[in-house]
Amino acid sequence: MGSEAGPGHSDSSEEAEPGGSRPSHVDQPPGNSPLATLRRLWSRLWSQSWQQSLQVPWSGRKTLEIVLLWLAAYWTFSHGLLPACVDWLGLDADGNIAAALSSRQQALVHVVLDLGNLALTHFILRQSLRDFQPRKNLPWFRPKWAGGLWRWAWLPLACPLLPLVEKAVVWSQEIFPTGPEQWGVTLIEQSVTSGDPIAASLYFSMVVFCAPFWEEMMFRGFLLPSLAKLIPLPAAVLLSSTFFALIHFSVQRFLPLLLLGIIFGLVFVGSRNLASPIALHALYNTYIFGRVVSRALGL
């Protein structure tokens, strides 16, 4: 902005008018407007120095090894070990209400599933990256829940983007009306209509406390910075979000989850604090839980 006055540089617009008087009003430089501030913030977000601050010390090969190991463990536990145990107990692993299966048992199975994924994700990342000590050497790898308004300012900035997810839900239901699982039509509604508060509480703890932690730990805490070492930061956000959406194995949910992943990724990149996307993820899941419960109760 070569025409603007900088510190130590006189501007002709501020010279004295004839008669010795100075102008009563000087327009605010465009560079200090709120829009210009947001533009500078956005450009800083994708700057090379910002990307380098998120890069990791391990190689792309190490990233691939961890992703493949995590996928194998995730698939084995979620689609092999746990269903086998549930079948052995005489319960239905697919989440359909069976004669001998109560809503509380269904809720317990899903809580065990998320707790298992949380434990697996934490164990694999801790053991695979122990030589690099990321929680000690990478300041953004460990969630920080206190201090720094900058870390939490990204949450209200991201909230206006969440209605895009709601529109994506509607579009996906129109495109895939017979998808394997309707968005929001879950066992939560069945547990609420059954009048079992314990089952509803178990589901609430699963979607608000368990899932946000292990999903953000894997996709934002580990995968996004690992990809940022290999590709530009915007591409890393998009690719990690795509992986986040695919891992839910739902065609109907892909687009909404992709948008959610991008929003969570932007919050993580901006705050450089894993606690921020975890908190936003938990808040969004709380909203979805409340909406599903309200619909189930006819409110």
Short mmCIF file of C-alpha atoms in Angstrom, two decimals:
data_model
loop_
_atom_site.label_atom_id
_atom_site.label_comp_id
_atom_site.label_asym_id
_atom_site.label_seq_id
_atom_site.Cartn_x
_atom_site.Cartn_y
_atom_site.Cartn_z
CA MET A 1 0.00 0.00 0.00
CA GLY A 2 2.49 2.50 -1.27
CA SER A 3 0.14 5.49 -1.14
CA GLU A 4 -0.52 5.13 2.59
CA ALA A 5 1.46 6.95 5.18
CA GLY A 6 3.65 4.89 7.43
CA PRO A 7 5.47 5.68 10.66
CA GLY A 8 7.97 8.47 10.15
CA HIS A 9 6.55 9.39 6.75
CA SER A 10 4.58 12.59 6.21
CA ASP A 11 1.39 12.46 4.20
CA SER A 12 0.33 15.37 2.02
CA SER A 13 -3.30 14.98 3.16
CA GLU A 14 -2.27 16.04 6.64
CA GLU A 15 -0.42 19.21 5.60
CA ALA A 16 -1.75 22.51 6.94
CA GLU A 17 -4.47 24.15 4.91
CA PRO A 18 -4.14 27.76 3.80
CA GLY A 19 -4.45 29.96 6.84
CA GLY A 20 -2.54 27.55 9.09
CA SER A 21 -5.43 25.27 10.05
CA ARG A 22 -5.25 21.50 9.74
CA PRO A 23 -8.00 19.28 8.36
CA SER A 24 -10.62 18.49 10.97
CA HIS A 25 -10.90 14.85 9.87
CA VAL A 26 -8.45 12.41 8.37
CA ASP A 27 -9.85 9.23 6.85
CA GLN A 28 -8.80 5.97 8.49
CA PRO A 29 -6.15 4.22 6.40
CA PRO A 30 -7.70 1.28 4.53
CA GLY A 31 -5.05 -1.00 6.00
CA ASN A 32 -6.52 -0.55 9.49
CA SER A 33 -10.11 -1.41 8.57
CA PRO A 34 -11.68 -4.59 10.01
CA LEU A 35 -11.82 -6.14 6.53
CA ALA A 36 -8.13 -5.48 5.96
CA THR A 37 -7.36 -6.95 9.38
CA LEU A 38 -9.23 -10.15 8.46
CA ARG A 39 -7.35 -10.30 5.17
CA ARG A 40 -4.01 -10.00 6.92
CA LEU A 41 -5.11 -12.66 9.40
CA TRP A 42 -6.16 -14.98 6.57
CA SER A 43 -2.89 -14.47 4.65
CA ARG A 44 -0.92 -15.08 7.82
CA LEU A 45 -2.85 -18.29 8.40
CA TRP A 46 -1.59 -19.74 5.13
CA SER A 47 1.87 -18.18 5.19
CA GLN A 48 5.02 -20.26 4.84
CA SER A 49 6.18 -19.38 8.36
CA TRP A 50 2.82 -20.45 9.82
CA GLN A 51 3.03 -23.77 7.95
CA GLN A 52 6.59 -24.34 9.17
CA SER A 53 5.48 -23.77 12.76
CA LEU A 54 3.17 -26.80 12.43
CA GLN A 55 5.60 -29.14 10.70
CA VAL A 56 6.69 -32.31 12.40
CA PRO A 57 10.13 -33.90 12.80
CA TRP A 58 9.14 -37.33 11.50
CA SER A 59 9.21 -38.35 7.84
CA GLY A 60 6.43 -38.99 5.38
CA ARG A 61 7.23 -42.69 5.53
CA LYS A 62 6.70 -42.63 9.30
CA THR A 63 3.37 -40.91 8.77
CA LEU A 64 2.29 -43.59 6.31
CA GLU A 65 3.34 -46.37 8.68
CA ILE A 66 1.32 -44.88 11.54
CA VAL A 67 -1.75 -44.30 9.36
CA LEU A 68 -1.70 -47.88 8.08
CA LEU A 69 -1.16 -49.25 11.59
CA TRP A 70 -4.01 -47.13 12.95
CA LEU A 71 -6.32 -48.18 10.13
CA ALA A 72 -5.56 -51.84 10.77
CA ALA A 73 -6.14 -51.48 14.50
CA TYR A 74 -9.29 -49.39 14.01
CA TRP A 75 -10.80 -51.87 11.55
CA THR A 76 -9.82 -54.92 13.59
CA PHE A 77 -11.31 -53.56 16.79
CA SER A 78 -14.40 -51.82 15.37
CA HIS A 79 -15.37 -54.36 12.73
CA GLY A 80 -13.78 -57.55 14.04
CA LEU A 81 -13.03 -57.90 17.73
CA LEU A 82 -15.90 -55.91 19.22
CA PRO A 83 -18.61 -57.34 16.90
CA ALA A 84 -17.30 -60.84 17.64
CA CYS A 85 -17.56 -60.20 21.39
CA VAL A 86 -21.05 -58.76 21.00
CA ASP A 87 -22.16 -61.74 18.91
CA TRP A 88 -20.65 -64.09 21.48
CA LEU A 89 -22.77 -62.38 24.14
CA GLY A 90 -25.84 -62.88 21.98
CA LEU A 91 -26.26 -59.22 21.03
CA ASP A 92 -26.62 -57.64 17.60
CA ALA A 93 -23.41 -55.85 16.59
CA ASP A 94 -25.10 -53.87 13.81
CA GLY A 95 -27.07 -51.63 16.12
CA ASN A 96 -30.52 -53.02 15.26
CA ILE A 97 -32.96 -53.45 18.08
CA ALA A 98 -33.23 -57.16 18.82
CA ALA A 99 -35.59 -59.00 21.13
CA ALA A 100 -32.93 -59.67 23.73
CA LEU A 101 -31.19 -56.29 23.36
CA SER A 102 -32.11 -53.26 25.43
CA SER A 103 -31.34 -49.67 24.53
CA ARG A 104 -28.97 -49.55 27.50
CA GLN A 105 -26.99 -52.49 26.15
CA GLN A 106 -26.81 -50.83 22.73
CA ALA A 107 -25.53 -47.63 24.33
CA LEU A 108 -22.94 -49.53 26.35
CA VAL A 109 -21.64 -51.28 23.24
CA HIS A 110 -21.15 -47.95 21.46
CA VAL A 111 -19.46 -46.37 24.45
CA VAL A 112 -17.06 -49.32 24.62
CA LEU A 113 -16.40 -48.83 20.90
CA ASP A 114 -15.45 -45.17 21.33
CA LEU A 115 -13.42 -45.78 24.49
CA GLY A 116 -11.56 -48.52 22.64
CA ASN A 117 -10.82 -46.20 19.72
CA LEU A 118 -9.63 -43.53 22.15
CA ALA A 119 -7.28 -45.99 23.85
CA LEU A 120 -6.01 -47.39 20.54
CA THR A 121 -5.35 -43.97 19.04
CA HIS A 122 -3.52 -42.74 22.13
CA PHE A 123 -1.46 -45.93 22.41
CA ILE A 124 -0.45 -46.04 18.73
CA LEU A 125 0.55 -42.38 18.59
CA ARG A 126 2.40 -42.54 21.90
CA GLN A 127 4.37 -45.67 21.04
CA SER A 128 5.05 -44.78 17.41
CA LEU A 129 6.22 -41.24 18.17
CA ARG A 130 7.95 -41.82 21.50
CA ASP A 131 11.41 -41.09 20.03
CA PHE A 132 10.23 -37.64 18.93
CA GLN A 133 8.47 -36.74 22.24
CA PRO A 134 5.84 -34.62 20.47
CA ARG A 135 3.98 -33.66 23.65
CA LYS A 136 7.21 -32.10 24.93
CA ASN A 137 8.75 -30.72 21.73
CA LEU A 138 5.66 -29.68 19.74
CA PRO A 139 3.70 -27.02 21.66
CA TRP A 140 0.47 -27.61 19.72
CA PHE A 141 0.43 -31.41 20.16
CA ARG A 142 -0.78 -31.33 23.76
CA PRO A 143 -4.20 -29.69 24.33
CA LYS A 144 -3.95 -26.50 26.39
CA TRP A 145 -7.17 -25.61 28.16
CA ALA A 146 -6.09 -22.43 29.92
CA GLY A 147 -4.43 -19.16 28.95
CA GLY A 148 -4.37 -17.25 25.72
CA LEU A 149 -7.46 -15.57 24.32
CA TRP A 150 -6.03 -16.17 20.84
CA ARG A 151 -6.53 -19.91 21.25
CA TRP A 152 -10.25 -19.59 21.90
CA ALA A 153 -11.07 -16.65 19.64
CA TRP A 154 -11.25 -19.08 16.72
CA LEU A 155 -14.33 -20.82 18.11
CA PRO A 156 -16.75 -17.89 17.63
CA LEU A 157 -15.08 -17.13 14.31
CA ALA A 158 -15.79 -20.70 13.14
CA CYS A 159 -19.38 -20.91 14.41
CA PRO A 160 -20.86 -18.92 11.46
CA LEU A 161 -19.50 -21.64 9.16
CA LEU A 162 -21.45 -24.42 10.88
CA PRO A 163 -24.75 -23.66 9.08
CA LEU A 164 -22.97 -24.79 5.91
CA VAL A 165 -22.80 -28.23 7.49
CA GLU A 166 -26.55 -28.18 8.05
CA LYS A 167 -27.10 -27.33 4.37
CA ALA A 168 -24.75 -30.17 3.41
CA VAL A 169 -26.85 -32.53 5.55
CA VAL A 170 -29.97 -31.57 3.61
CA TRP A 171 -28.21 -31.93 0.26
CA SER A 172 -26.81 -35.34 1.20
CA GLN A 173 -30.22 -36.61 2.30
CA GLU A 174 -31.71 -35.45 -1.01
CA ILE A 175 -28.94 -37.06 -3.07
CA PHE A 176 -28.76 -40.27 -1.00
CA PRO A 177 -32.27 -40.68 0.48
CA THR A 178 -31.76 -44.40 1.07
CA GLY A 179 -28.32 -44.18 2.61
CA PRO A 180 -27.20 -46.78 5.13
CA GLU A 181 -27.80 -44.36 8.00
CA GLN A 182 -29.90 -41.21 8.05
CA TRP A 183 -28.13 -38.20 9.53
CA GLY A 184 -29.33 -37.81 13.12
CA VAL A 185 -31.66 -40.84 12.99
CA THR A 186 -29.59 -42.92 15.37
CA LEU A 187 -29.94 -45.11 18.40
CA ILE A 188 -30.06 -41.93 20.46
CA GLU A 189 -33.67 -41.42 19.38
CA GLN A 190 -34.48 -45.02 20.24
CA SER A 191 -32.94 -44.68 23.69
CA VAL A 192 -34.85 -41.46 24.37
CA THR A 193 -38.20 -42.81 23.19
CA SER A 194 -37.62 -45.93 25.27
CA GLY A 195 -37.50 -43.74 28.37
CA ASP A 196 -34.07 -44.93 29.52
CA PRO A 197 -32.10 -41.93 30.86
CA ILE A 198 -29.01 -44.05 31.50
CA ALA A 199 -28.84 -45.06 27.83
CA ALA A 200 -29.25 -41.45 26.75
CA SER A 201 -26.50 -40.40 29.19
CA LEU A 202 -24.17 -43.06 27.81
CA TYR A 203 -24.74 -41.80 24.27
CA PHE A 204 -24.18 -38.23 25.40
CA SER A 205 -20.84 -39.13 27.00
CA MET A 206 -19.84 -40.96 23.81
CA VAL A 207 -20.54 -38.17 21.32
CA VAL A 208 -19.41 -35.27 23.53
CA PHE A 209 -16.46 -36.62 25.50
CA CYS A 210 -15.06 -39.70 23.73
CA ALA A 211 -15.34 -39.11 19.99
CA PRO A 212 -14.02 -35.51 19.86
CA PHE A 213 -10.86 -36.47 21.75
CA TRP A 214 -9.69 -39.43 19.69
CA GLU A 215 -10.85 -38.06 16.34
CA GLU A 216 -9.15 -34.68 16.83
CA MET A 217 -6.06 -36.35 18.26
CA MET A 218 -5.70 -38.46 15.13
CA PHE A 219 -6.86 -36.21 12.30
CA ARG A 220 -5.92 -32.71 13.47
CA GLY A 221 -3.22 -33.36 16.08
CA PHE A 222 -1.27 -35.94 14.08
CA LEU A 223 -2.37 -36.23 10.45
CA LEU A 224 -2.81 -32.58 9.48
CA PRO A 225 0.66 -31.40 10.65
CA SER A 226 2.26 -34.55 9.22
CA LEU A 227 0.74 -33.79 5.81
CA ALA A 228 1.73 -30.11 6.10
CA LYS A 229 5.35 -31.23 5.94
CA LEU A 230 4.74 -32.81 2.52
CA ILE A 231 2.12 -30.59 0.85
CA PRO A 232 0.84 -26.99 1.17
CA LEU A 233 -1.13 -26.28 4.31
CA PRO A 234 -4.55 -25.77 2.60
CA ALA A 235 -4.12 -29.12 0.85
CA ALA A 236 -3.18 -30.74 4.17
CA VAL A 237 -6.38 -29.40 5.75
CA LEU A 238 -8.45 -30.72 2.85
CA LEU A 239 -6.78 -34.14 2.69
CA SER A 240 -6.94 -34.76 6.44
CA SER A 241 -10.61 -33.71 6.39
CA THR A 242 -11.29 -36.13 3.52
CA PHE A 243 -9.73 -38.94 5.50
CA PHE A 244 -11.79 -37.90 8.54
CA ALA A 245 -15.00 -38.13 6.48
CA LEU A 246 -14.10 -41.43 4.82
CA ILE A 247 -13.35 -43.18 8.08
CA HIS A 248 -17.02 -42.90 9.09
CA PHE A 249 -17.94 -45.25 6.20
CA SER A 250 -21.13 -43.40 5.24
CA VAL A 251 -21.84 -42.03 1.79
CA GLN A 252 -24.63 -39.85 3.11
CA ARG A 253 -22.44 -38.32 5.81
CA PHE A 254 -19.37 -37.73 3.64
CA LEU A 255 -20.03 -34.13 2.58
CA PRO A 256 -21.16 -32.85 6.01
CA LEU A 257 -18.21 -34.55 7.70
CA LEU A 258 -15.82 -33.17 5.07
CA LEU A 259 -17.01 -29.63 5.80
CA LEU A 260 -16.80 -30.27 9.55
CA GLY A 261 -13.26 -31.55 9.16
CA ILE A 262 -12.26 -28.43 7.22
CA ILE A 263 -13.75 -26.18 9.90
CA PHE A 264 -12.01 -28.10 12.69
CA GLY A 265 -8.78 -27.97 10.67
CA LEU A 266 -9.01 -24.20 10.25
CA VAL A 267 -9.56 -23.79 13.99
CA PHE A 268 -6.55 -25.98 14.74
CA VAL A 269 -4.30 -24.19 12.26
CA GLY A 270 -5.36 -20.77 13.51
CA SER A 271 -5.08 -21.52 17.22
CA ARG A 272 -2.22 -24.03 17.04
CA ASN A 273 -3.90 -25.64 20.02
CA LEU A 274 -5.53 -29.07 19.89
CA ALA A 275 -7.95 -28.10 22.65
CA SER A 276 -9.73 -25.64 20.33
CA PRO A 277 -10.99 -28.15 17.72
CA ILE A 278 -11.76 -30.65 20.49
CA ALA A 279 -13.96 -28.05 22.19
CA LEU A 280 -15.68 -27.04 18.94
CA HIS A 281 -16.21 -30.69 18.02
CA ALA A 282 -17.77 -31.37 21.44
CA LEU A 283 -19.99 -28.29 21.18
CA TYR A 284 -21.22 -29.28 17.74
CA ASN A 285 -21.93 -32.84 18.86
CA THR A 286 -23.83 -31.44 21.85
CA TYR A 287 -25.97 -29.40 19.47
CA ILE A 288 -26.66 -32.47 17.30
CA PHE A 289 -27.47 -34.55 20.38
CA GLY A 290 -29.91 -31.92 21.62
CA ARG A 291 -31.57 -31.67 18.23
CA VAL A 292 -32.02 -35.43 17.97
CA VAL A 293 -33.40 -35.66 21.51
CA SER A 294 -35.83 -32.80 20.81
CA ARG A 295 -37.07 -34.51 17.67
CA ALA A 296 -37.47 -37.82 19.49
CA LEU A 297 -39.53 -36.13 22.21
CA GLY A 298 -41.60 -34.23 19.68
CA LEU A 299 -40.44 -30.81 20.89
#
